[in-house]
Each structure stands twice: as structure tokens, then as C-alpha cells.
Amino acid sequence: MKKILVANRGEIAIRVMKTAKKMGIKTVAIFSKADRNAPHVKMADEAVCVGEAPSNQSYLLGDKIIEVAKNLQVDAIHPGYGFLSENADFAEKCEANNIIFIGPKSKAIRMMGNKLAAKDAVKEYDIPMVPGVDEAITDVEKAKIIAAEIGFPILIKAAAGGGGKGMRVVESEADFEFQMNRAIGEATSAFGDGSVFIEKYVSSPRHIEIQVMADAHGNIIHLFERECSIQRRHQKVVEEAPSSVLTPELREKMGEAAVLVAKSCAYLGAGTVEFLLDENLNFYFLEMNTRLQVEHPVTELITGLDLVEMQIQIARGEVLKVKQEDLHIKGHAVELRIYAEDPLNDFLPSVGNLEKYQLPVGEGIRVDNGYEEGMDIPIYYDPMLAKLITYGKNREEAIQLMIEAIAKYEVKGIQTTLPFGAFVMQHQAFQSGNFDTHFVKKYFSAKIIHAQQKQEAEVAALIALQQYLKDQKTLRLPKI
Ligand code: MV4
């Protein structure tokens, strides 16, 4: 594999190219007109403009991207996350054009992309699932009977869904038909597929996911868990590894279950198996994400592995270099996603010019970043600017380092979620590890950040005053 095209932008395109360079592989960037001066373009050995700013006229143009890859004699395409990464048709077209898609086979992508098909595939293995139905509901009356059997509250989910779209909680039978119709409507408009199914609603879960890696020779390993419960409207904000609630026994059980999920779809490459964990530490398989995830760095830090390097080795047909028994968790890593959004204004996108942009540096601090000072933030794409990741010998150390790194991260010109990150890191529920997916809803309001910032301003004023008085004293000293 001599040349890889990275079909993405921002921090993940840079992240992939970094490893490609390390491995002596040439890189090709693609970019839209809005990104012609973006850092990922400068980093690549070659770069090709694939279209207009909107992603459906550039980064999502699979055929065009394959054409570019063929013209430049590219051996493989890395899709990153988002965009074409979970597009089974694109993966198939790559193969048809003799270009390696760095990811699983299209069949696995398709299977895991449909939640019902995924349930069907894993059914043959002993993997715990939330009580519910395993087929699309079509008959409301029949569905009501099933719902009553499962017991309210229940959750209606879209088969083609993910990210919470088309999901409705139903508290009672009286509310069932109305919510079901809304779920079908939402699913139809979002995915063009109105199939929905029912599950028992787990009311206060944690979101724990297991990283898996599978080679083309039948070897599948797991790289432990990531805790991703701190999220806002299905957008993750903070992730960490390991989770502070898993025991070694539970970790092993969940890891084994994740490996079986990968086995059930003949998985290849890096994947993530999502589970819900209830208050009693029962875990349930939710879905499998068939891509490298945003939060993969926390896994890299606690295992010492380069996940992109492993993806590339697997795509080249190599045997996994590490065995399950070789793997051990070392230390603790926390990741904060930094979005160009205003936490004081309902997280509205904050576009503009990055007048000042200085990243924190230091031991245990990693920043996976996609922007630089002076750039305009385009409105067309995901608002995530960077990921700030800290690593320490234990959780307390990683959190403390994160608080310091947030303070050292300098951004002017736009609003970011950095103050929100500081809020999470300093919160007692987060620090104690006692939280679930409702953390943000339960504890956060813009008022709290206002109060925090006012307090910080007061402290700063006091320090300034103290210094002023001290300086005056010094200045008044008579000269000898
Ligand atoms: C659930 C659930 C409770 N019970 N399923 C949200 C997105 C999709 N991946 C699955 N999700 C959920 N499924 C049952 N049976 C709660 C959620 C959920 C959630 C899951 C993970 C992380 C954050 C979440 C926020 C709200 C709801």
C-alpha cells in the first residue's frame, strides 16, 4: 500500500495522514472550495478539489472521489468518520474499482446499519439484549399488546436509526399510537425507511462501548471500553477510558460479547460495539458502529496502540500483531470535544474567524485538531474544532490535567464548548463517577457557567488589585 486517499476533512483527516506518514505511505487529500486553505490540504502529498462547500456537493460525492483515486493511482481510501464511512454502497464501489476501502466489508456495514438486521445477526450468540421485539411493527393493536407485555415505559426506535433520531419514549398505552406515528414519520423523513421496533426503556443507563479489531484471518480482539455517557442531545461531549464502574469481570464479559458481535457479521478492521449499562450493572447490546470513532484516542492512550496503524495493517491483509492476553489497561484518559458552539446560548453554532487559536501543550496532553489561527470556521460541516485529550496514571490526574489544559487553550473570535468542558470536569457527579446519560440535562444550565465566569473574573480582579498594591509599595521604597 503506497498511497492512501483520505476521504474526509478536519482533525480526522489529519489524524489519519499522521499515521500514513509514519508508515511511509503517501497521502491524497480531497477538499471542498470552502476548505482550500485547510490544514488537512497542506498536510497531504497531493490534494484535489472535489466540489462546492456543501458536503453533498463535495465530501459525499463517492463516485467523484473514486475517480480521483483512480486518476492518482491510489491503493486505498480511508473514510474517517461521518461522510462516506458507513456507506455500504461506497465501500462496495471501492472494491469494484480495485481500491481497498479501509474498513469492514459492505455486507457488515449494511447489516449493522439496520438495527433489526443487527439484532437478527447477533441472536444466535449469547449476547444480552434489551427486552423487546426483533421485527418491525406494522400493526398498532398488536404492538400495543406487545408493549403491555414488555411493560411501560417502552421506547420506539427506528430500524434505520442511530443518534436518537426517530426514537420516542412511551409512558403509557394511551400515548402509544400517537408516539408510534411520530416515530414512523421521523424515521421516514430522516432515513427514507419508516420501520420501527419496540424495546423496554432503560431509564438511567450509562453508555459503554467496546472497541474491537478484527483481521482477515479470523482473529478478533477487544481493546476494552470507553465511557460515553456525558452527551447532549445525542452528541457526545466527554469520553473516557476506562470506565470507573466496570469491574475486571464485567469488562471481560462485555469484551467477549463485543467480540461475538463482530464475529456475527464477519467483521473486518476497527469497530465499536455499543452497550447500555443499567443501575444494576446489567449490560445490553445496542448497536455496532462500523467505523473508527471520534473518541478512539482515549483507547489509544490506555493501550499504547495506534488504531489507524492497525486499520491499515488489517487492510493490507496482515495478521493482528497483538493477542487479547497481551493487552492491559495502563492509566486513564479523558477526551473533551471542542465544538464551535456557544454554551451560553443554547449551544448555537458559533461561526466566524479564529482570531486567536493557541493549543495547550505538555506531558499527558494530546490535541487532535483540525484548525489554525486566522481561519474562518465554515458553516457547512460538523462544528467540532478539535478534541482535547489528557492522560494520567489515574482518573483524578487525567481530570486535573484536563482542567489545566482547558485553561491554557486560547480561542478568540468565536465561542466554544471549552467553558462547558470546565463545568463538567469540576462537577461533583462527574468527579465521583456517579453519573448517567442524563448528566447534562440534570445539572447544566447557562446560568451556572455565567456564575462560574463571574467568580473567575472576581478572582482575577482581586489578584490584579493585590499586585497593584504590592507594586505601589515597592515603587514608594526610597532609593538608596
Ligand atoms: C436506549 C435507551 C434506553 N433504553 N434503548 C440513544 C441513541 C441510540 N444509539 C440508542 N439510544 C438509547 N437507547 C433503550 N432500550 C436510551 C438511549 C439513549 C442514549 C444512549 C446512549 C447515549 C446517550 C443516550 C441518550 C438518550 C437516550
Short mmCIF file of C-alpha atoms and ligand atoms in Angstrom, two decimals:
data_model
loop_
_atom_site.label_atom_id
_atom_site.label_comp_id
_atom_site.label_asym_id
_atom_site.label_seq_id
_atom_site.Cartn_x
_atom_site.Cartn_y
_atom_site.Cartn_z
CA MET A 1 0.00 0.00 0.00
CA LYS A 2 1.85 3.04 -1.28
CA LYS A 3 -0.80 5.74 -1.44
CA ILE A 4 -3.95 6.43 0.61
CA LEU A 5 -6.70 8.89 -0.20
CA VAL A 6 -8.31 10.33 2.92
CA ALA A 7 -11.97 10.98 2.12
CA ASN A 8 -12.53 13.41 4.96
CA ARG A 9 -11.57 16.80 6.40
CA GLY A 10 -10.62 18.42 9.71
CA GLU A 11 -8.97 16.69 12.62
CA ILE A 12 -9.69 13.12 11.49
CA ALA A 13 -8.14 13.64 8.05
CA ILE A 14 -5.03 14.97 9.79
CA ARG A 15 -5.07 12.11 12.30
CA VAL A 16 -5.14 9.50 9.51
CA MET A 17 -2.41 11.23 7.49
CA LYS A 18 -0.15 11.38 10.53
CA THR A 19 -0.08 7.59 10.77
CA ALA A 20 0.17 7.13 6.99
CA LYS A 21 3.29 9.34 7.02
CA LYS A 22 4.71 7.40 9.95
CA MET A 23 4.25 4.21 7.91
CA GLY A 24 5.88 5.72 4.81
CA ILE A 25 2.60 5.81 2.85
CA LYS A 26 1.84 8.76 0.55
CA THR A 27 -1.38 10.70 1.17
CA VAL A 28 -4.01 12.33 -1.02
CA ALA A 29 -6.38 14.91 0.45
CA ILE A 30 -9.71 15.87 -1.04
CA PHE A 31 -11.29 19.22 -0.26
CA SER A 32 -14.24 21.45 -0.99
CA LYS A 33 -14.00 25.06 -2.12
CA ALA A 34 -14.58 26.19 1.47
CA ASP A 35 -11.55 24.17 2.62
CA ARG A 36 -8.92 25.15 0.06
CA ASN A 37 -6.67 26.59 2.80
CA ALA A 38 -7.48 24.00 5.43
CA PRO A 39 -4.62 22.29 7.32
CA HIS A 40 -5.52 18.80 6.04
CA VAL A 41 -4.94 20.03 2.47
CA LYS A 42 -1.48 21.38 3.30
CA MET A 43 -0.51 18.21 5.09
CA ALA A 44 -1.18 15.83 2.18
CA ASP A 45 1.33 14.96 -0.55
CA GLU A 46 -1.36 15.66 -3.16
CA ALA A 47 -4.73 17.40 -2.88
CA VAL A 48 -7.73 17.58 -5.17
CA CYS A 49 -10.75 19.87 -5.01
CA VAL A 50 -13.89 17.74 -5.36
CA GLY A 51 -16.57 20.40 -5.38
CA GLU A 52 -18.57 23.13 -3.73
CA ALA A 53 -18.73 23.81 0.00
CA PRO A 54 -21.88 21.82 0.91
CA SER A 55 -20.84 18.25 1.71
CA ASN A 56 -23.41 16.73 -0.67
CA GLN A 57 -21.52 18.55 -3.44
CA SER A 58 -18.05 17.52 -2.24
CA TYR A 59 -17.17 15.14 0.62
CA LEU A 60 -20.20 12.93 -0.05
CA LEU A 61 -19.60 12.51 -3.79
CA GLY A 62 -18.50 8.87 -3.72
CA ASP A 63 -18.19 8.40 -7.49
CA LYS A 64 -16.16 11.54 -7.93
CA ILE A 65 -13.84 10.58 -5.08
CA ILE A 66 -13.29 7.12 -6.59
CA GLU A 67 -12.50 8.77 -9.91
CA VAL A 68 -9.88 10.98 -8.22
CA ALA A 69 -8.43 7.92 -6.51
CA LYS A 70 -8.13 6.07 -9.83
CA ASN A 71 -6.55 9.03 -11.60
CA LEU A 72 -3.91 9.37 -8.88
CA GLN A 73 -3.32 5.62 -8.65
CA VAL A 74 -4.39 5.40 -5.06
CA ASP A 75 -4.29 1.95 -3.42
CA ALA A 76 -6.74 2.56 -0.58
CA ILE A 77 -9.31 5.02 0.74
CA HIS A 78 -9.66 5.85 4.42
CA PRO A 79 -13.12 7.32 5.04
CA GLY A 80 -12.54 8.66 8.58
CA TYR A 81 -15.88 9.02 10.43
CA GLY A 82 -19.10 10.60 9.18
CA PHE A 83 -19.43 11.34 5.44
CA LEU A 84 -18.95 8.05 3.49
CA SER A 85 -17.58 5.98 6.37
CA GLU A 86 -20.74 3.90 6.87
CA ASN A 87 -21.98 3.98 3.32
CA ALA A 88 -22.13 0.35 2.18
CA ASP A 89 -22.59 1.30 -1.49
CA PHE A 90 -19.43 3.38 -1.40
CA ALA A 91 -17.42 0.55 0.21
CA GLU A 92 -18.75 -1.78 -2.50
CA LYS A 93 -17.81 0.64 -5.30
CA CYS A 94 -14.28 0.95 -3.93
CA GLU A 95 -13.86 -2.82 -4.09
CA ALA A 96 -15.37 -2.93 -7.60
CA ASN A 97 -12.77 -0.39 -8.70
CA ASN A 98 -9.89 -2.30 -7.14
CA ILE A 99 -9.37 0.24 -4.39
CA ILE A 100 -9.15 -1.01 -0.81
CA PHE A 101 -11.79 0.50 1.47
CA ILE A 102 -10.10 0.81 4.87
CA GLY A 103 -12.95 -0.59 6.90
CA PRO A 104 -15.27 -3.57 7.02
CA LYS A 105 -16.88 -5.27 4.01
CA SER A 106 -20.02 -3.62 2.65
CA LYS A 107 -22.11 -6.55 3.88
CA ALA A 108 -21.16 -5.91 7.52
CA ILE A 109 -21.77 -2.17 7.14
CA ARG A 110 -25.22 -2.85 5.69
CA MET A 111 -26.12 -5.41 8.33
CA MET A 112 -25.09 -3.29 11.30
CA GLY A 113 -26.62 -0.16 9.75
CA ASN A 114 -30.03 -1.69 10.25
CA LYS A 115 -30.74 -2.21 13.96
CA LEU A 116 -33.17 -5.05 13.31
CA ALA A 117 -30.79 -6.86 10.99
CA ALA A 118 -28.08 -6.38 13.64
CA LYS A 119 -30.28 -7.93 16.34
CA ASP A 120 -31.06 -10.76 14.00
CA ALA A 121 -27.38 -11.43 13.34
CA VAL A 122 -26.35 -11.50 17.00
CA LYS A 123 -29.38 -13.55 18.11
CA GLU A 124 -27.51 -16.80 17.55
CA TYR A 125 -24.90 -15.83 20.11
CA ASP A 126 -25.35 -15.45 23.82
CA ILE A 127 -25.42 -11.64 23.84
CA PRO A 128 -27.74 -9.82 26.27
CA MET A 129 -30.29 -7.57 24.57
CA VAL A 130 -32.90 -5.19 25.95
CA PRO A 131 -36.27 -6.96 26.20
CA GLY A 132 -38.29 -6.11 23.11
CA VAL A 133 -39.34 -7.21 19.66
CA ASP A 134 -36.99 -8.28 16.92
CA GLU A 135 -39.07 -7.22 13.94
CA ALA A 136 -40.61 -4.05 12.56
CA ILE A 137 -44.03 -3.24 13.97
CA THR A 138 -46.76 -2.71 11.44
CA ASP A 139 -49.98 -3.42 13.32
CA VAL A 140 -50.67 -0.85 16.08
CA GLU A 141 -53.05 -3.08 18.02
CA LYS A 142 -50.63 -5.99 18.01
CA ALA A 143 -47.81 -3.64 19.01
CA LYS A 144 -49.86 -2.32 21.95
CA ILE A 145 -50.28 -5.84 23.28
CA ILE A 146 -46.54 -6.48 22.99
CA ALA A 147 -45.80 -3.14 24.69
CA ALA A 148 -48.07 -4.05 27.59
CA GLU A 149 -46.28 -7.40 27.89
CA ILE A 150 -42.86 -5.74 27.97
CA GLY A 151 -44.19 -3.14 30.41
CA PHE A 152 -44.19 0.65 30.13
CA PRO A 153 -42.23 2.82 29.72
CA ILE A 154 -41.13 1.46 26.37
CA LEU A 155 -39.00 3.00 23.65
CA ILE A 156 -39.88 3.08 19.97
CA LYS A 157 -36.79 3.08 17.75
CA ALA A 158 -36.18 3.40 14.02
CA ALA A 159 -34.57 0.34 12.43
CA ALA A 160 -32.50 2.57 10.15
CA GLY A 161 -31.80 4.95 13.04
CA GLY A 162 -28.90 5.91 15.18
CA GLY A 163 -28.09 9.07 17.05
CA GLY A 164 -31.53 9.12 18.63
CA LYS A 165 -33.48 10.09 15.51
CA GLY A 166 -36.91 8.53 15.31
CA MET A 167 -36.74 7.49 18.97
CA ARG A 168 -39.78 8.04 21.24
CA VAL A 169 -40.35 7.12 24.85
CA VAL A 170 -43.90 5.94 25.54
CA GLU A 171 -45.08 6.14 29.14
CA SER A 172 -48.50 4.52 28.78
CA GLU A 173 -50.73 2.66 26.37
CA ALA A 174 -52.87 5.77 25.83
CA ASP A 175 -49.86 7.54 24.34
CA PHE A 176 -48.70 4.61 22.21
CA GLU A 177 -50.38 5.18 18.85
CA PHE A 178 -49.56 8.88 18.73
CA GLN A 179 -45.85 8.33 19.52
CA MET A 180 -45.61 5.40 17.12
CA ASN A 181 -46.92 7.53 14.26
CA ARG A 182 -44.47 10.30 15.13
CA ALA A 183 -41.59 7.82 15.21
CA ILE A 184 -42.60 6.41 11.82
CA GLY A 185 -42.88 9.94 10.39
CA GLU A 186 -39.49 10.96 11.74
CA ALA A 187 -37.83 7.76 10.53
CA THR A 188 -39.35 8.10 7.07
CA SER A 189 -38.17 11.67 6.59
CA ALA A 190 -34.72 11.10 8.14
CA PHE A 191 -33.84 7.70 6.63
CA GLY A 192 -36.42 7.02 3.92
CA ASP A 193 -37.33 3.92 5.90
CA GLY A 194 -40.22 4.04 8.35
CA SER A 195 -39.62 0.68 10.05
CA VAL A 196 -39.74 0.96 13.82
CA PHE A 197 -39.50 -1.53 16.68
CA ILE A 198 -40.07 -1.58 20.45
CA GLU A 199 -37.74 -2.07 23.40
CA LYS A 200 -38.12 -1.80 27.14
CA TYR A 201 -36.94 1.69 28.10
CA VAL A 202 -33.85 1.61 30.30
CA SER A 203 -34.39 4.83 32.22
CA SER A 204 -30.98 5.78 33.63
CA PRO A 205 -28.38 4.00 31.59
CA ARG A 206 -24.71 4.55 31.05
CA HIS A 207 -23.40 4.34 27.52
CA ILE A 208 -20.44 1.99 27.43
CA GLU A 209 -18.85 0.96 24.17
CA ILE A 210 -16.18 -1.62 23.40
CA GLN A 211 -13.52 -1.12 20.75
CA VAL A 212 -12.96 -4.20 18.62
CA MET A 213 -10.41 -5.02 15.97
CA ALA A 214 -10.70 -7.92 13.52
CA ASP A 215 -8.23 -9.13 10.92
CA ALA A 216 -8.89 -11.07 7.72
CA HIS A 217 -7.62 -14.31 9.29
CA GLY A 218 -10.36 -14.81 11.85
CA ASN A 219 -8.66 -13.07 14.78
CA ILE A 220 -10.85 -10.67 16.76
CA ILE A 221 -9.73 -8.77 19.85
CA HIS A 222 -11.29 -6.08 22.00
CA LEU A 223 -9.45 -3.03 23.29
CA PHE A 224 -11.59 -2.50 26.41
CA GLU A 225 -14.30 0.08 26.92
CA ARG A 226 -14.99 3.76 26.57
CA GLU A 227 -17.48 5.52 28.83
CA CYS A 228 -19.53 7.96 26.72
CA SER A 229 -22.45 8.86 28.95
CA ILE A 230 -21.75 12.61 29.03
CA GLN A 231 -23.66 13.69 25.94
CA ARG A 232 -26.05 16.46 24.94
CA ARG A 233 -28.91 15.65 22.59
CA HIS A 234 -27.13 12.51 21.38
CA GLN A 235 -23.94 14.43 20.72
CA LYS A 236 -21.11 13.10 22.87
CA VAL A 237 -19.16 15.73 24.77
CA VAL A 238 -16.82 13.86 27.12
CA GLU A 239 -15.49 10.33 26.76
CA GLU A 240 -13.08 8.41 28.92
CA ALA A 241 -11.31 5.09 29.23
CA PRO A 242 -11.51 3.01 31.26
CA SER A 243 -14.99 3.39 32.78
CA SER A 244 -14.92 3.91 36.54
CA VAL A 245 -17.79 1.45 37.08
CA LEU A 246 -16.64 -1.70 35.31
CA THR A 247 -15.08 -4.47 37.33
CA PRO A 248 -12.44 -6.62 35.62
CA GLU A 249 -15.03 -9.43 35.42
CA LEU A 250 -17.69 -7.24 33.79
CA ARG A 251 -15.08 -5.79 31.43
CA GLU A 252 -14.16 -9.28 30.32
CA LYS A 253 -17.80 -10.28 29.85
CA MET A 254 -18.61 -7.18 27.81
CA GLY A 255 -15.42 -7.57 25.81
CA GLU A 256 -16.30 -11.16 24.98
CA ALA A 257 -19.83 -10.13 23.98
CA ALA A 258 -18.40 -7.40 21.71
CA VAL A 259 -16.08 -9.90 20.03
CA LEU A 260 -19.09 -12.15 19.36
CA VAL A 261 -21.00 -9.24 17.80
CA ALA A 262 -18.03 -8.68 15.48
CA LYS A 263 -17.97 -12.38 14.71
CA SER A 264 -21.70 -12.42 13.91
CA CYS A 265 -21.18 -10.09 10.94
CA ALA A 266 -17.75 -11.37 9.82
CA TYR A 267 -16.30 -8.03 10.83
CA LEU A 268 -13.05 -6.61 9.48
CA GLY A 269 -11.00 -3.74 10.87
CA ALA A 270 -11.85 -1.30 13.68
CA GLY A 271 -15.37 -1.28 15.03
CA THR A 272 -17.27 -0.27 18.14
CA VAL A 273 -19.96 -2.23 19.92
CA GLU A 274 -22.35 -0.05 21.94
CA PHE A 275 -23.97 -1.22 25.13
CA LEU A 276 -26.34 0.24 27.67
CA LEU A 277 -25.43 -0.43 31.30
CA ASP A 278 -28.23 -0.13 33.85
CA GLU A 279 -28.01 0.79 37.56
CA ASN A 280 -27.56 -2.85 38.49
CA LEU A 281 -24.67 -3.21 36.04
CA ASN A 282 -26.67 -5.33 33.59
CA PHE A 283 -25.46 -4.67 30.07
CA TYR A 284 -27.40 -4.82 26.81
CA PHE A 285 -26.20 -4.76 23.22
CA LEU A 286 -27.47 -1.68 21.39
CA GLU A 287 -25.74 -1.42 18.03
CA MET A 288 -22.39 -1.64 16.28
CA ASN A 289 -20.66 1.31 14.65
CA THR A 290 -18.67 0.16 11.67
CA ARG A 291 -16.09 2.94 11.60
CA LEU A 292 -13.18 4.43 13.51
CA GLN A 293 -14.87 6.63 16.10
CA VAL A 294 -14.23 10.22 17.14
CA GLU A 295 -13.29 9.07 20.64
CA HIS A 296 -10.70 6.45 19.59
CA PRO A 297 -7.77 8.42 21.16
CA VAL A 298 -8.71 7.51 24.74
CA THR A 299 -8.37 3.85 23.77
CA GLU A 300 -5.02 4.54 22.11
CA LEU A 301 -3.71 6.21 25.27
CA ILE A 302 -4.68 3.43 27.68
CA THR A 303 -3.48 0.61 25.38
CA GLY A 304 -0.46 2.27 23.77
CA LEU A 305 -1.73 1.22 20.32
CA ASP A 306 -2.18 3.25 17.12
CA LEU A 307 -5.66 2.30 15.89
CA VAL A 308 -5.18 3.82 12.44
CA GLU A 309 -1.98 1.83 12.00
CA MET A 310 -3.86 -1.33 12.93
CA GLN A 311 -6.62 -0.48 10.44
CA ILE A 312 -4.05 -0.08 7.68
CA GLN A 313 -2.22 -3.29 8.59
CA ILE A 314 -5.52 -5.19 8.55
CA ALA A 315 -6.46 -3.62 5.20
CA ARG A 316 -3.13 -4.87 3.82
CA GLY A 317 -4.15 -8.36 4.86
CA GLU A 318 -1.75 -8.68 7.76
CA VAL A 319 -2.36 -10.75 10.86
CA LEU A 320 -3.15 -8.80 14.06
CA LYS A 321 0.14 -8.25 15.88
CA VAL A 322 -1.39 -8.26 19.36
CA LYS A 323 -3.29 -11.02 21.12
CA GLN A 324 -6.01 -10.48 23.70
CA GLU A 325 -3.81 -11.71 26.53
CA ASP A 326 -1.08 -9.20 25.63
CA LEU A 327 -3.42 -6.27 26.23
CA HIS A 328 -3.60 -4.38 29.51
CA ILE A 329 -5.08 -1.08 30.57
CA LYS A 330 -2.47 1.43 31.66
CA GLY A 331 -3.52 4.75 33.18
CA HIS A 332 -6.63 6.79 32.44
CA ALA A 333 -7.60 9.05 29.53
CA VAL A 334 -10.30 11.70 29.21
CA GLU A 335 -11.41 13.39 26.00
CA LEU A 336 -13.31 16.64 25.61
CA ARG A 337 -14.83 17.53 22.25
CA ILE A 338 -14.41 21.20 21.47
CA TYR A 339 -17.27 22.46 19.35
CA ALA A 340 -17.69 25.90 17.80
CA GLU A 341 -20.92 26.32 19.72
CA ASP A 342 -21.99 28.79 22.37
CA PRO A 343 -22.79 27.02 25.64
CA LEU A 344 -24.28 30.28 26.97
CA ASN A 345 -26.71 30.48 24.08
CA ASP A 346 -28.25 27.02 23.84
CA PHE A 347 -25.20 25.66 22.01
CA LEU A 348 -25.98 27.58 18.82
CA PRO A 349 -23.26 27.20 16.19
CA SER A 350 -20.71 29.98 16.53
CA VAL A 351 -19.15 30.83 13.19
CA GLY A 352 -16.51 33.44 12.50
CA ASN A 353 -12.79 33.93 12.37
CA LEU A 354 -10.35 32.21 14.71
CA GLU A 355 -8.59 35.45 15.66
CA LYS A 356 -6.56 33.67 18.27
CA TYR A 357 -6.03 29.92 18.45
CA GLN A 358 -3.32 28.52 20.73
CA LEU A 359 -3.35 24.89 21.78
CA PRO A 360 -2.22 23.71 25.20
CA VAL A 361 0.96 21.62 25.23
CA GLY A 362 2.60 19.46 27.85
CA GLU A 363 3.13 15.94 29.08
CA GLY A 364 -0.11 13.96 29.09
CA ILE A 365 -1.87 16.45 26.81
CA ARG A 366 -2.89 15.48 23.27
CA VAL A 367 -4.88 17.71 20.92
CA ASP A 368 -6.35 16.21 17.74
CA ASN A 369 -7.06 19.45 15.94
CA GLY A 370 -8.33 20.50 12.53
CA TYR A 371 -7.95 24.28 12.54
CA GLU A 372 -5.39 27.06 12.87
CA GLU A 373 -5.27 30.70 13.90
CA GLY A 374 -6.68 33.12 11.32
CA MET A 375 -9.03 30.59 9.69
CA ASP A 376 -12.74 31.11 9.19
CA ILE A 377 -14.93 28.36 10.59
CA PRO A 378 -17.10 27.13 7.72
CA ILE A 379 -20.81 26.74 8.45
CA TYR A 380 -21.17 23.71 6.20
CA TYR A 381 -19.72 20.96 8.34
CA ASP A 382 -19.75 19.41 11.78
CA PRO A 383 -18.92 22.15 14.31
CA MET A 384 -16.23 20.14 16.10
CA LEU A 385 -12.91 22.03 16.05
CA ALA A 386 -10.72 19.66 17.97
CA LYS A 387 -10.51 17.04 20.67
CA LEU A 388 -8.58 17.74 23.83
CA ILE A 389 -7.34 14.53 25.40
CA THR A 390 -5.48 14.14 28.68
CA TYR A 391 -3.75 11.12 30.11
CA GLY A 392 -2.68 10.41 33.66
CA LYS A 393 -1.77 7.49 35.85
CA ASN A 394 -5.28 7.57 37.29
CA ARG A 395 -8.66 9.27 36.71
CA GLU A 396 -8.07 12.14 39.16
CA GLU A 397 -4.81 13.01 37.46
CA ALA A 398 -6.35 12.95 33.98
CA ILE A 399 -9.25 15.18 35.10
CA GLN A 400 -6.93 17.65 36.86
CA LEU A 401 -4.74 17.82 33.78
CA MET A 402 -7.86 18.43 31.66
CA ILE A 403 -8.88 21.37 33.87
CA GLU A 404 -5.40 22.88 33.43
CA ALA A 405 -5.35 22.20 29.68
CA ILE A 406 -8.76 23.86 29.19
CA ALA A 407 -7.44 26.96 30.96
CA LYS A 408 -4.41 27.02 28.65
CA TYR A 409 -6.48 26.58 25.45
CA GLU A 410 -6.80 30.07 23.93
CA VAL A 411 -9.58 30.84 21.47
CA LYS A 412 -10.74 34.28 20.39
CA GLY A 413 -13.21 35.24 17.68
CA ILE A 414 -15.76 32.51 18.25
CA GLN A 415 -17.49 30.81 21.16
CA THR A 416 -16.60 27.23 22.05
CA THR A 417 -17.69 24.49 24.44
CA LEU A 418 -14.45 24.85 26.46
CA PRO A 419 -16.24 26.54 29.42
CA PHE A 420 -18.81 23.78 29.29
CA GLY A 421 -15.97 21.25 29.50
CA ALA A 422 -14.61 23.05 32.56
CA PHE A 423 -18.07 22.82 34.10
CA VAL A 424 -18.23 19.04 33.55
CA MET A 425 -14.68 18.44 34.85
CA GLN A 426 -15.36 20.38 38.05
CA HIS A 427 -18.74 18.83 38.73
CA GLN A 428 -19.02 16.60 41.77
CA ALA A 429 -21.12 13.99 39.93
CA PHE A 430 -18.53 13.70 37.18
CA GLN A 431 -15.60 13.64 39.56
CA SER A 432 -17.20 10.94 41.71
CA GLY A 433 -18.03 8.86 38.64
CA ASN A 434 -21.67 8.77 39.68
CA PHE A 435 -23.49 9.86 36.52
CA ASP A 436 -25.56 8.55 33.60
CA THR A 437 -26.72 9.72 30.16
CA HIS A 438 -28.91 12.38 31.81
CA PHE A 439 -25.94 14.30 33.27
CA VAL A 440 -26.18 17.40 31.05
CA LYS A 441 -29.98 17.67 31.25
CA LYS A 442 -29.87 17.15 35.01
CA TYR A 443 -27.09 19.53 36.01
CA PHE A 444 -26.30 22.01 33.28
CA SER A 445 -27.68 25.47 32.67
CA ALA A 446 -26.10 28.55 31.07
CA LYS A 447 -26.58 30.31 34.43
CA ILE A 448 -24.02 28.05 36.06
CA ILE A 449 -21.36 28.98 33.50
CA HIS A 450 -22.27 32.66 33.94
CA ALA A 451 -21.80 32.32 37.69
CA GLN A 452 -18.54 30.41 37.19
CA GLN A 453 -17.18 33.08 34.83
CA LYS A 454 -18.24 35.90 37.15
CA GLN A 455 -16.46 34.20 40.03
CA GLU A 456 -13.33 33.76 37.90
CA ALA A 457 -13.46 37.45 36.90
CA GLU A 458 -13.73 38.44 40.56
CA VAL A 459 -10.74 36.31 41.49
CA ALA A 460 -8.77 37.82 38.61
CA ALA A 461 -9.72 41.33 39.76
CA LEU A 462 -8.62 40.54 43.32
CA ILE A 463 -5.28 39.20 42.13
CA ALA A 464 -4.79 42.31 39.99
CA LEU A 465 -5.62 44.58 42.93
CA GLN A 466 -3.24 42.72 45.21
CA GLN A 467 -0.46 43.07 42.66
CA TYR A 468 -1.26 46.76 42.20
CA LEU A 469 -0.98 47.43 45.92
CA LYS A 470 2.25 45.44 46.13
CA ASP A 471 3.71 47.33 43.15
CA GLN A 472 2.80 50.65 44.72
CA LYS A 473 4.59 49.70 47.93
CA THR A 474 7.69 48.69 46.00
CA LEU A 475 7.64 51.88 43.96
CA ARG A 476 7.41 54.01 47.10
CA LEU A 477 10.52 52.46 48.63
CA PRO A 478 13.14 55.14 48.91
CA LYS A 479 16.15 54.56 46.71
CA ILE A 480 19.44 54.03 48.50
C1 MV4 B 1 -31.99 3.17 24.58
C2 MV4 B 1 -32.12 3.92 25.77
C3 MV4 B 1 -32.88 3.36 26.78
N1 MV4 B 1 -33.48 2.17 26.61
N2 MV4 B 1 -32.59 1.97 24.47
C4 MV4 B 1 -29.85 6.59 22.04
C5 MV4 B 1 -29.24 6.52 20.68
C6 MV4 B 1 -29.16 5.10 20.30
N3 MV4 B 1 -27.81 4.74 20.00
C7 MV4 B 1 -29.70 4.32 21.45
N4 MV4 B 1 -30.07 5.26 22.47
C8 MV4 B 1 -30.71 4.85 23.59
N5 MV4 B 1 -31.29 3.63 23.54
C9 MV4 B 1 -33.33 1.51 25.48
N6 MV4 B 1 -33.95 0.34 25.32
C10 MV4 B 1 -31.50 5.14 25.86
C11 MV4 B 1 -30.81 5.64 24.77
C12 MV4 B 1 -30.22 6.92 24.97
C13 MV4 B 1 -28.86 7.12 24.96
C14 MV4 B 1 -27.96 6.09 24.71
C15 MV4 B 1 -26.62 6.30 24.72
C16 MV4 B 1 -26.13 7.56 24.97
C17 MV4 B 1 -26.96 8.59 25.19
C18 MV4 B 1 -28.34 8.40 25.18
C19 MV4 B 1 -29.18 9.47 25.43
C20 MV4 B 1 -30.53 9.28 25.42
C21 MV4 B 1 -31.05 8.01 25.18
#
